[in-house]
Amino acid sequence: MAEYGLLKPFDIDHGELQQLTQQECFVLGYELADIDHLLKQPHLISKPVHADNRERIQKACLESGRNFTLQWMQADPSESWMQLEVPAETNELEA
């Protein structure tokens, strides 16, 4: 039988997501899982991400040891989106 458990804390002990719907929380969780997966690959990452995930994405990037930038999207007055850029690892560039 398979074992189930927490892979990574979502850091929501203080009601950080109370204003969001269950569907929005699911999307944030899926996005973070996708980013965790991508960070394990040596490839370039360049993608828009939800601003509500900003702190969790920063933490994932720091824990992965990869350089990254996370900036507010240009021309997005909603301030709902950010651009995540993670350069390819150097050994990937040499291949």
Short mmCIF file of C-alpha atoms in Angstrom, two decimals, residues 34-65:
data_model
loop_
_atom_site.label_atom_id
_atom_site.label_comp_id
_atom_site.label_asym_id
_atom_site.label_seq_id
_atom_site.Cartn_x
_atom_site.Cartn_y
_atom_site.Cartn_z
CA ASP A 34 5.12 22.45 -11.24
CA ILE A 35 7.85 24.91 -10.25
CA ASP A 36 9.35 22.40 -7.79
CA HIS A 37 9.50 19.87 -10.64
CA LEU A 38 11.04 22.38 -13.06
CA LEU A 39 13.68 23.44 -10.53
CA LYS A 40 14.95 19.85 -10.42
CA GLN A 41 15.69 20.06 -14.15
CA PRO A 42 18.78 21.97 -15.39
CA HIS A 43 16.83 23.90 -18.04
CA LEU A 44 15.93 27.59 -18.28
CA ILE A 45 12.64 28.52 -16.60
CA SER A 46 10.78 31.57 -17.85
CA LYS A 47 7.13 31.79 -16.95
CA PRO A 48 4.44 33.98 -15.45
CA VAL A 49 3.39 32.98 -11.94
CA HIS A 50 0.68 34.08 -9.54
CA ALA A 51 1.75 36.87 -7.18
CA ASP A 52 -0.11 35.07 -4.36
CA ASN A 53 2.58 32.37 -4.61
CA ARG A 54 5.48 34.83 -4.47
CA GLU A 55 6.89 33.85 -1.07
CA ARG A 56 6.48 30.11 -1.65
CA ILE A 57 8.16 30.36 -5.09
CA GLN A 58 11.05 32.38 -3.64
CA LYS A 59 11.51 29.78 -0.91
CA ALA A 60 11.45 26.92 -3.46
CA CYS A 61 14.05 28.68 -5.61
CA LEU A 62 16.30 29.38 -2.63
CA GLU A 63 16.03 25.78 -1.41
CA SER A 64 16.92 24.52 -4.89
CA GLY A 65 20.13 26.56 -4.85
#
